[in-house]
Coordinates of C-alpha atoms and ligand atoms in Angstrom, one line a residue:
M1 CA 13.8 -21.0 -16.8
T2 CA 12.3 -21.4 -13.2
T3 CA 14.9 -20.2 -10.7
I4 CA 16.8 -16.8 -11.0
H5 CA 19.3 -15.6 -9.2
V6 CA 18.8 -11.9 -7.7
A7 CA 20.7 -10.0 -5.1
G8 CA 22.2 -13.1 -3.6
A9 CA 19.0 -15.3 -3.7
D10 CA 17.5 -18.0 -5.4
I11 CA 13.9 -16.9 -6.6
D12 CA 11.6 -19.6 -8.0
T13 CA 9.7 -17.5 -10.7
R14 CA 6.6 -20.0 -11.0
H15 CA 3.3 -19.8 -9.1
F16 CA 3.3 -21.0 -5.8
I17 CA -0.4 -23.4 -5.3
N18 CA -0.9 -26.1 -2.7
G19 CA 2.7 -25.5 -1.6
T20 CA 4.1 -26.6 -4.9
R21 CA 5.5 -24.5 -7.6
V22 CA 3.4 -24.5 -10.9
S23 CA 4.4 -23.4 -14.2
S24 CA 2.7 -21.5 -17.1
E25 CA 3.0 -21.9 -20.9
Q26 CA 3.5 -18.6 -21.2
T27 CA 6.2 -16.0 -19.0
F28 CA 6.5 -12.4 -18.9
I29 CA 10.0 -10.2 -18.5
N30 CA 11.0 -8.7 -15.3
T31 CA 13.9 -5.8 -15.3
S32 CA 15.3 -4.0 -12.7
P33 CA 14.1 0.0 -12.7
I34 CA 17.8 1.0 -11.2
D35 CA 19.4 0.4 -14.4
G36 CA 17.2 -1.9 -16.5
T37 CA 19.4 -5.0 -15.9
F38 CA 17.1 -8.2 -17.0
L39 CA 16.4 -10.0 -14.0
G40 CA 13.9 -12.8 -15.2
E41 CA 11.2 -14.6 -16.8
I42 CA 8.1 -14.7 -14.8
A43 CA 5.5 -17.3 -15.0
R44 CA 2.2 -15.8 -16.8
G45 CA -0.8 -16.9 -14.9
G46 CA -4.3 -16.9 -16.3
K47 CA -7.8 -18.2 -15.3
A48 CA -6.6 -21.9 -15.3
E49 CA -3.8 -21.0 -12.5
V50 CA -6.4 -19.2 -10.7
D51 CA -8.7 -21.7 -10.9
Q52 CA -6.1 -24.2 -9.1
A53 CA -4.7 -21.6 -6.9
V54 CA -8.4 -20.9 -5.2
A55 CA -9.6 -25.0 -5.4
A56 CA -6.5 -25.3 -3.4
A57 CA -7.0 -22.7 -0.9
K58 CA -10.7 -23.4 -0.5
A59 CA -9.7 -27.0 0.1
A60 CA -7.3 -25.9 2.7
F61 CA -9.8 -23.8 4.4
P62 CA -11.6 -26.0 6.8
Q63 CA -8.4 -27.1 8.6
W64 CA -7.0 -23.6 8.8
S65 CA -9.9 -21.7 9.9
A66 CA -10.4 -24.7 12.6
L67 CA -6.9 -24.0 14.1
G68 CA -7.9 -21.2 16.0
P69 CA -6.4 -17.8 16.5
Q70 CA -3.5 -19.4 18.7
G71 CA -2.3 -21.9 16.5
R72 CA -2.4 -19.6 13.2
G73 CA -0.7 -17.4 15.5
E74 CA 2.3 -19.8 16.2
I75 CA 3.0 -20.0 12.6
L76 CA 2.5 -16.5 11.6
H77 CA 5.1 -15.6 14.1
R78 CA 7.3 -18.4 12.7
I79 CA 7.2 -16.7 9.3
A80 CA 7.9 -13.4 11.0
D81 CA 11.3 -14.8 12.4
L82 CA 12.1 -16.1 9.0
V83 CA 11.3 -12.5 7.4
E84 CA 13.6 -11.1 10.3
A85 CA 16.2 -13.6 9.8
N86 CA 16.7 -12.9 5.9
I87 CA 15.9 -9.1 6.1
E88 CA 19.1 -8.4 4.2
T89 CA 18.2 -10.8 1.1
L90 CA 14.6 -9.4 1.0
A91 CA 16.0 -6.2 1.2
N92 CA 18.3 -6.2 -1.6
L93 CA 15.8 -8.1 -3.8
E94 CA 13.1 -5.4 -3.5
T95 CA 15.5 -2.9 -4.0
M96 CA 16.4 -4.5 -7.4
D97 CA 12.8 -5.2 -8.2
N98 CA 11.3 -1.9 -7.3
G99 CA 14.1 0.6 -6.9
S100 CA 12.9 1.9 -3.6
L101 CA 15.9 2.5 -1.1
L102 CA 17.9 -0.2 0.4
R103 CA 18.6 1.5 3.5
S104 CA 14.8 2.0 3.8
H105 CA 13.9 -1.5 3.4
R106 CA 16.6 -2.8 5.7
R107 CA 16.0 -0.5 8.5
G108 CA 12.1 0.5 8.3
V109 CA 10.2 -1.6 5.5
M110 CA 11.4 -5.2 6.2
P111 CA 11.1 -5.2 9.7
R112 CA 7.5 -3.7 9.3
V113 CA 6.7 -6.9 7.2
A114 CA 7.6 -8.8 10.2
H115 CA 5.6 -6.7 12.3
N116 CA 2.7 -6.9 10.3
L117 CA 2.4 -10.5 10.6
R118 CA 3.2 -10.5 14.5
F119 CA 0.5 -7.7 15.1
F120 CA -2.4 -9.0 13.7
A121 CA -1.5 -12.7 14.6
D122 CA -1.6 -11.0 18.3
W123 CA -4.8 -9.0 17.6
A124 CA -6.8 -11.9 16.5
I125 CA -5.5 -13.5 20.2
N126 CA -5.9 -10.6 22.2
E127 CA -8.0 -8.0 21.1
L128 CA -11.2 -9.7 19.4
H129 CA -12.9 -10.3 22.7
H130 CA -16.3 -12.1 21.5
E131 CA -18.4 -9.4 23.2
V132 CA -21.2 -10.3 25.1
F133 CA -24.1 -8.0 25.9
E134 CA -27.5 -8.6 27.0
T135 CA -30.9 -7.5 25.6
R136 CA -34.3 -7.9 27.5
G137 CA -32.5 -11.1 29.4
H138 CA -30.9 -12.4 26.2
S139 CA -27.4 -12.4 25.2
N140 CA -25.6 -11.4 22.2
N141 CA -22.8 -13.1 21.5
I142 CA -20.6 -11.6 18.8
S143 CA -17.7 -13.2 16.9
W144 CA -15.4 -13.0 14.2
D145 CA -15.3 -16.0 12.2
P146 CA -13.1 -16.9 9.3
S147 CA -14.8 -15.9 6.0
G148 CA -13.0 -18.0 3.1
V149 CA -10.8 -17.3 0.3
A150 CA -9.4 -14.0 0.4
A151 CA -8.2 -12.6 -3.1
L152 CA -5.3 -9.8 -2.5
I153 CA -4.4 -7.7 -5.4
T154 CA -1.1 -5.7 -4.4
P155 CA 0.7 -2.4 -6.4
W156 CA 4.3 -2.3 -7.1
N157 CA 5.2 0.5 -4.7
A158 CA 5.7 -1.1 -1.6
P159 CA 5.4 -4.6 -2.7
L160 CA 6.0 -7.1 0.1
M161 CA 5.0 -4.2 3.0
L162 CA 1.6 -3.9 1.4
A163 CA 1.0 -7.3 0.8
T164 CA 1.8 -8.5 4.2
W165 CA -0.5 -5.4 5.5
K166 CA -3.2 -8.0 3.7
I167 CA -1.7 -11.3 4.3
G168 CA -1.4 -11.0 8.2
P169 CA -4.9 -10.1 8.9
A170 CA -6.4 -12.4 6.5
L171 CA -4.4 -15.5 7.6
A172 CA -4.7 -14.3 11.4
A173 CA -8.7 -14.3 11.0
G174 CA -8.6 -17.9 9.7
D175 CA -9.1 -16.8 5.9
T176 CA -7.0 -18.8 3.2
V177 CA -5.2 -16.7 0.6
V178 CA -4.6 -16.4 -3.1
L179 CA -2.2 -13.1 -4.0
K180 CA -1.7 -11.8 -7.1
P181 CA 1.4 -9.4 -6.6
A182 CA 1.9 -6.7 -9.1
E183 CA 3.8 -7.7 -12.5
W184 CA 6.2 -5.2 -12.0
T185 CA 7.3 -6.5 -8.6
P186 CA 6.7 -10.3 -8.4
L187 CA 9.9 -11.4 -6.8
S188 CA 9.8 -10.5 -3.0
A189 CA 6.1 -12.5 -3.1
S190 CA 8.0 -15.5 -4.5
Y191 CA 10.5 -15.5 -1.8
F192 CA 8.3 -14.9 0.8
A193 CA 6.5 -18.2 -0.4
D194 CA 9.5 -20.4 0.5
L195 CA 9.5 -18.9 3.8
C196 CA 5.8 -19.7 4.2
T197 CA 7.1 -23.4 3.5
Q198 CA 10.0 -23.1 5.8
A199 CA 7.6 -21.9 8.7
G200 CA 5.5 -24.9 8.2
L201 CA 2.2 -23.3 6.8
P202 CA 0.0 -26.0 5.8
N203 CA -0.2 -26.3 1.9
G204 CA -3.1 -24.1 0.2
V205 CA -3.1 -21.7 3.1
F206 CA -1.4 -19.4 1.0
N207 CA -0.9 -19.3 -2.8
V208 CA 0.6 -17.0 -5.2
V209 CA -0.4 -16.8 -9.0
Q210 CA 2.0 -14.5 -10.9
G211 CA 0.6 -12.5 -13.8
F212 CA -0.6 -9.4 -15.5
G213 CA -3.7 -7.7 -13.9
R214 CA -6.0 -8.0 -17.1
E215 CA -5.4 -11.9 -17.0
A216 CA -4.7 -13.4 -13.5
G217 CA -6.0 -10.4 -11.5
A218 CA -9.4 -10.0 -13.7
A219 CA -9.7 -14.1 -13.5
L220 CA -9.2 -13.9 -9.4
T221 CA -11.4 -11.1 -8.9
A222 CA -14.6 -12.9 -11.0
H223 CA -14.3 -16.1 -9.1
P224 CA -17.3 -17.0 -7.7
D225 CA -15.3 -19.1 -4.6
I226 CA -13.9 -15.7 -3.5
A227 CA -15.1 -14.2 -0.1
R228 CA -13.0 -11.1 0.2
I229 CA -11.3 -9.0 -2.6
S230 CA -8.7 -6.6 -1.1
F231 CA -7.0 -4.5 -3.6
T232 CA -4.3 -1.5 -3.0
G233 CA -4.1 0.2 -6.3
S234 CA -5.6 2.8 -9.1
V235 CA -9.0 4.1 -8.8
P236 CA -9.7 2.8 -12.6
T237 CA -8.5 -0.7 -11.7
A238 CA -10.8 -0.5 -8.7
K239 CA -13.8 0.2 -10.8
V240 CA -13.0 -2.9 -13.0
I241 CA -12.5 -4.9 -9.8
A242 CA -15.9 -3.6 -8.5
H243 CA -17.6 -4.6 -11.5
A244 CA -15.9 -8.2 -11.8
A245 CA -17.0 -8.7 -8.0
A246 CA -20.6 -7.3 -8.5
D247 CA -21.9 -10.8 -10.1
N248 CA -21.0 -12.6 -6.6
L249 CA -21.4 -9.9 -4.3
T250 CA -17.9 -10.1 -3.4
P251 CA -17.2 -7.6 -0.6
C252 CA -14.1 -5.5 -1.6
S253 CA -11.8 -3.4 0.4
F254 CA -9.9 -0.5 -1.6
E255 CA -7.1 1.4 -0.7
L256 CA -6.7 3.6 -3.9
G257 CA -4.7 6.7 -4.9
G258 CA -4.5 10.6 -3.3
K259 CA -3.9 14.0 -4.0
S260 CA -3.2 14.9 -0.4
P261 CA -2.7 18.8 0.7
A262 CA 0.2 19.8 2.7
I263 CA -0.9 22.8 4.3
V264 CA 1.5 25.3 5.7
L265 CA -0.4 27.8 8.0
A266 CA 1.0 31.3 8.2
D267 CA 1.9 30.7 11.8
A268 CA 4.2 27.6 11.1
D269 CA 7.7 27.1 11.8
L270 CA 8.9 27.2 8.5
D271 CA 12.1 24.8 8.7
L272 CA 9.7 22.2 9.9
A273 CA 7.4 23.1 7.0
A274 CA 10.3 22.5 4.1
E275 CA 11.5 19.3 6.1
L276 CA 8.1 17.8 6.3
T277 CA 7.2 19.1 2.4
V278 CA 10.4 17.7 1.2
E279 CA 9.8 14.5 2.7
Q280 CA 6.8 14.0 0.1
Y281 CA 9.6 13.3 -2.6
D282 CA 10.2 10.2 -0.7
N283 CA 10.1 6.9 -2.8
A284 CA 10.3 9.0 -5.6
G285 CA 7.0 10.4 -4.9
Q286 CA 5.4 6.6 -5.4
V287 CA 3.6 6.8 -2.3
C288 CA -0.3 6.8 -2.1
L289 CA -0.2 9.0 0.8
S290 CA 2.0 11.9 -0.4
G291 CA 0.8 15.4 0.3
T292 CA 1.6 16.4 -3.4
R293 CA -0.3 19.8 -3.3
I294 CA 1.1 22.3 -0.9
L295 CA -0.8 24.7 0.0
V296 CA 0.6 27.8 1.8
H297 CA -0.1 31.0 3.2
E298 CA 0.4 34.0 1.0
D299 CA 2.3 36.0 3.6
I300 CA 4.7 33.3 4.0
A301 CA 4.7 32.0 0.7
D302 CA 8.3 33.3 -0.5
A303 CA 10.0 32.7 2.4
F304 CA 8.7 29.4 2.5
A305 CA 9.5 28.7 -1.2
A306 CA 13.0 29.4 -0.3
K307 CA 13.4 27.3 2.6
F308 CA 11.9 24.6 0.3
I309 CA 14.1 24.8 -2.4
E310 CA 17.4 25.0 -0.3
R311 CA 16.4 22.1 1.7
A312 CA 15.3 20.0 -2.0
S313 CA 18.3 21.0 -3.6
K314 CA 20.1 18.7 -0.9
I315 CA 18.1 15.3 -1.9
K316 CA 20.6 13.0 -3.5
Q317 CA 19.1 11.0 -6.4
G318 CA 20.9 8.1 -7.7
D319 CA 21.3 4.2 -7.5
P320 CA 19.0 3.3 -4.4
R321 CA 21.5 0.5 -3.4
D322 CA 24.1 3.5 -2.2
P323 CA 23.3 4.7 1.3
E324 CA 23.7 8.2 0.5
T325 CA 21.0 8.2 -1.9
D326 CA 17.5 9.6 -1.2
I327 CA 15.5 9.3 -4.4
G328 CA 16.0 6.6 -6.6
P329 CA 14.3 5.6 -10.1
Q330 CA 10.8 5.5 -11.2
I331 CA 9.4 2.0 -11.0
H332 CA 9.2 1.5 -14.9
Q333 CA 9.4 3.3 -18.2
V334 CA 5.6 3.1 -18.8
H335 CA 5.3 4.8 -15.4
F336 CA 8.2 7.0 -16.1
D337 CA 6.3 8.3 -19.3
R338 CA 3.3 8.7 -17.7
I339 CA 5.0 11.3 -15.1
S340 CA 6.9 13.1 -18.0
G341 CA 3.4 13.1 -19.8
F342 CA 2.0 14.9 -16.6
V343 CA 4.6 17.2 -16.3
Q344 CA 4.9 18.0 -20.2
R345 CA 1.1 18.7 -20.4
A346 CA 1.4 21.4 -17.2
K347 CA 4.5 22.9 -19.3
D348 CA 1.9 23.2 -22.4
E349 CA -0.6 24.8 -20.4
G350 CA 2.3 27.6 -19.1
A351 CA 2.9 26.1 -15.7
N352 CA 5.4 27.9 -13.7
I353 CA 8.2 25.3 -13.3
I354 CA 10.8 26.6 -10.4
M355 CA 12.4 23.2 -9.7
G356 CA 13.0 20.2 -11.5
G357 CA 10.5 19.4 -14.5
S358 CA 12.6 16.9 -16.4
P359 CA 14.1 13.7 -16.6
N360 CA 17.7 13.7 -14.6
T361 CA 20.0 13.6 -17.7
N362 CA 23.0 12.7 -15.4
L363 CA 21.6 9.4 -14.4
G364 CA 19.6 8.8 -17.6
G365 CA 17.1 5.8 -17.1
L366 CA 14.1 6.2 -15.2
Y367 CA 15.3 8.8 -13.0
F368 CA 13.1 12.0 -12.8
N369 CA 14.2 15.3 -10.9
P370 CA 12.1 16.2 -7.9
T371 CA 10.0 19.0 -9.5
L372 CA 8.1 22.0 -7.9
I373 CA 5.4 23.6 -10.0
K374 CA 4.1 27.2 -8.7
N375 CA 0.8 28.2 -8.8
P376 CA -0.6 26.1 -11.4
A377 CA -4.2 26.8 -12.8
P378 CA -7.0 26.0 -10.4
G379 CA -8.7 22.7 -11.3
S380 CA -6.3 21.8 -14.0
E381 CA -4.6 17.9 -14.7
I382 CA -1.7 18.6 -12.3
V383 CA -3.5 19.5 -9.2
T384 CA -6.4 17.1 -9.6
A385 CA -5.0 13.9 -10.8
E386 CA -2.2 11.5 -9.1
V387 CA 0.8 11.9 -10.7
F388 CA 2.6 9.1 -8.5
G389 CA 6.1 10.6 -9.1
P390 CA 8.3 13.3 -7.6
V391 CA 5.8 16.0 -8.7
L392 CA 4.6 18.5 -6.4
T393 CA 2.5 21.9 -6.7
M394 CA 2.2 24.6 -4.8
Q395 CA -0.7 27.0 -4.3
T396 CA -1.4 29.9 -2.3
F397 CA -4.3 30.9 0.1
S398 CA -5.4 34.0 1.9
T399 CA -8.0 32.3 4.6
D400 CA -8.4 29.3 6.5
E401 CA -11.6 28.7 4.5
E402 CA -10.0 29.2 1.3
A403 CA -7.2 26.3 2.5
I404 CA -9.9 24.1 3.6
A405 CA -11.8 24.4 0.3
M406 CA -8.6 24.0 -1.5
A407 CA -7.8 21.2 0.4
N408 CA -10.9 19.4 -0.2
G409 CA -11.4 20.3 -3.6
T410 CA -10.4 16.9 -5.2
E411 CA -11.9 13.4 -5.8
F412 CA -9.7 12.1 -3.4
G413 CA -9.3 11.7 0.3
L414 CA -6.4 9.6 1.6
A415 CA -4.6 12.0 3.8
A416 CA -3.3 15.6 4.8
V417 CA -0.6 17.1 6.2
V418 CA -0.9 20.1 8.6
V419 CA 2.1 22.3 9.6
S420 CA 1.1 25.1 12.1
G421 CA 2.7 26.6 15.4
N422 CA -0.7 27.0 17.1
R423 CA -2.5 23.9 18.2
A424 CA -6.0 25.7 18.1
H425 CA -5.5 26.7 14.4
A426 CA -4.4 23.6 13.5
D427 CA -7.5 21.8 15.1
A428 CA -9.8 24.4 13.5
I429 CA -8.4 23.3 10.1
T430 CA -8.3 19.5 10.6
K431 CA -12.1 18.9 11.8
H432 CA -13.1 20.1 8.3
L433 CA -10.6 18.2 6.2
V434 CA -12.1 15.2 4.5
A435 CA -9.2 12.8 4.7
G436 CA -8.7 9.3 6.2
T437 CA -5.4 10.2 8.1
I438 CA -4.4 13.5 8.7
W439 CA -0.8 14.2 10.2
V440 CA -0.3 17.4 12.0
N441 CA 3.4 18.7 12.2
C442 CA 4.5 15.3 11.1
F443 CA 4.3 12.7 8.3
F444 CA 4.0 9.1 8.0
V445 CA 3.7 8.3 11.9
R446 CA 1.4 4.8 11.7
D447 CA 0.6 2.4 14.2
L448 CA -1.4 -0.8 13.0
K449 CA -4.1 -0.4 15.5
A450 CA -5.1 2.9 14.0
P451 CA -8.0 2.8 11.3
F452 CA -6.3 3.4 7.9
G453 CA -8.0 4.2 4.4
G454 CA -9.5 6.7 2.2
S455 CA -12.5 8.9 1.9
K456 CA -14.2 9.9 -1.1
K457 CA -12.5 8.0 -4.1
S458 CA -9.4 7.3 -2.2
G459 CA -10.9 4.0 -1.1
V460 CA -13.7 1.7 0.4
G461 CA -13.5 0.6 4.0
R462 CA -10.6 1.1 6.8
E463 CA -8.2 -1.4 7.7
G464 CA -5.9 -1.6 10.7
G465 CA -6.6 -3.3 14.3
T466 CA -10.1 -4.4 14.6
W467 CA -11.3 -2.8 11.5
S468 CA -9.3 -5.3 9.1
F469 CA -10.8 -8.3 11.2
D470 CA -14.3 -6.6 10.3
F471 CA -13.2 -7.0 7.0
Y472 CA -11.7 -10.5 6.3
A473 CA -14.1 -12.2 8.9
D474 CA -17.7 -13.1 8.8
V475 CA -18.7 -10.9 12.1
K476 CA -21.4 -12.8 13.6
N477 CA -24.1 -12.4 16.4
T478 CA -25.7 -15.5 18.0
V479 CA -28.6 -14.1 20.1
V480 CA -29.3 -17.0 23.0
S481 CA -32.4 -16.7 25.2
P482 CA -32.8 -17.4 28.9
N483 CA -35.7 -19.7 28.3
G484 CA -36.0 -23.2 27.1
W485 CA -33.0 -24.6 29.0
K486 CA -33.3 -28.3 30.3
E487 CA -30.0 -28.3 32.5
Ligands
TXE1 O1 -1.8 0.4 -11.1 P1 -3.1 -0.7 -11.3 P2 -0.7 0.7 -12.2 C1 -2.1 4.5 -8.8 C2 -1.2 5.5 -9.4 C3 -0.2 4.9 -10.7 C4 -1.2 4.5 -11.1 C5 -1.2 3.2 -12.4 O2 -2.0 6.7 -9.6 O3 0.2 6.1 -11.4 O4 -2.3 3.9 -10.0 O5 -0.6 2.6 -11.6 C6 -3.6 -5.3 -10.7 N1 -8.2 -6.7 -12.4 N2 -1.1 3.5 -8.1 O6 -1.4 0.8 -13.6 O7 -3.6 -1.0 -12.5 C7 -2.4 -4.9 -11.3 O8 -1.8 -6.5 -12.1 C8 -7.6 -7.3 -11.1 C9 -1.8 3.9 -6.6 O9 0.5 -0.3 -12.0 O10 -3.9 -0.2 -10.0 C10 -1.5 -4.7 -9.8 O11 -1.2 -6.0 -8.8 N3 -6.4 -6.7 -10.9 C11 -1.2 2.8 -5.6 C12 -2.4 -3.6 -9.4 O12 -3.9 -4.3 -10.0 C13 -6.0 -5.8 -11.6 C14 -0.2 1.9 -6.0 C15 -2.3 -2.6 -9.0 O13 -2.2 -1.9 -10.6 C16 -6.7 -5.4 -12.9 C17 -0.2 1.6 -7.3 C18 -7.8 -6.0 -13.2 N4 -8.4 -5.8 -14.5 C19 -0.9 2.5 -8.2 N5 -5.9 -4.4 -13.6 C20 -1.8 3.1 -4.0 N6 -3.1 3.1 -3.7 O14 -0.7 3.1 -3.5 C21 -4.6 -4.6 -12.9 N7 -4.7 -5.0 -11.8

């Protein structure tokens, strides 16, 4: 089976290599998290398919890199046009494949996919000024040169959004790409490949190899012809990739997990605090940036908890295609069991579960009730490990110093949320937090110009604006003497 019909779209489930579709002998089964519907059999690539894709990307590199930012930008904008023309299809497809809300895909995520492509195309044209400065009469000429073939490995929680957050800058920088999408969400990448063809992207510039991480992913990250590896996923997998990359000294960009704090100071507006903390359940908690550890001042803890529960009780869980739904299913049975395991172990340790704490039996399948665990034991698994599900903890603090120590007290450092009614108080907290992004009295406001990434085990490097090009390009300085010129 090579073409499947999902959500009104025809999807070719083979790899996309050098502009054509390539089969594998083996396939794997893809199902929808919404209700377990069988979606299709997907090509299961390994070393042979990866070698073929990398060879195609390498062969396409000289022409693509020579095209320059303007020429590349025109094609990226054409792909973005096609994404926008097909938002309805892409939104339905992604919802069927990963269970995220259809209305979010329609309004926010798929328009953002197009924006990812347009933004980085334009940044390469308008913002990467080839800087020149003088040193003792010599000029330093700094340029961002294309670096070669970029290997992009992406997760399942926001498949096409996170893929284009890498594809956009990689292609705009003049690199060619081999993408390995997550095996739980292979479909949108395959459909996107067709849009690239329609937009006139030259063969071999963008390739997709489907398959498992330990097979296709491992072959790709160990390949000697890869110039860059960009990965979003878990810390253990990043460690495996770093080892694979070590033999070739391939530069890696890692965007990993988090266990971010949401700090509610005593002077916070409690309605706002409840609104922002309940938002951390979005995408069924499958968001790396989620502030899953609520840290609340002891004086307002009871009042805050009452507001939180009142607000959280209005969350509507259900089919993500229903416009009334706030939270859909978890992505996969394996992941659902992982989340259930975290909660069960917390229960076994005597955790005080004040909301949820079990699968939603009314819905069955992969739906887990939004859960709040009060005062978990400091240092226990539930407050240190990333659950990546709709499971929040709530702890209290009595001083700012204590809040800061608790906030920074994990191996992660991706994000933080601070809710306060006093700007000076908020500033006094945020300057001590170790995190790549901090939101004060807001959540999820993101500009592609801003640096994005994690501290500590939440990541390596920053992306966004010029930071993306610092990674995907070879930054070069040509020092030119004032002497020796004949004309
Ligand atoms: O992720 P993996 P999983 C976290 C979250 C979640 C946990 C496990 O805590 O519970 O990770 O999820 C590919 N070489 N996040 O197991 O394994 C894999 O095929 C090369 C946080 O799904 O990290 C997929 O494409 N590639 C997160 C991608 O890595 C390999 C998003 C991610 O899978 C590979 C997802 C290998 N050896 C999970 N092994 C975030 N930061 O947003 C796997 N892969």
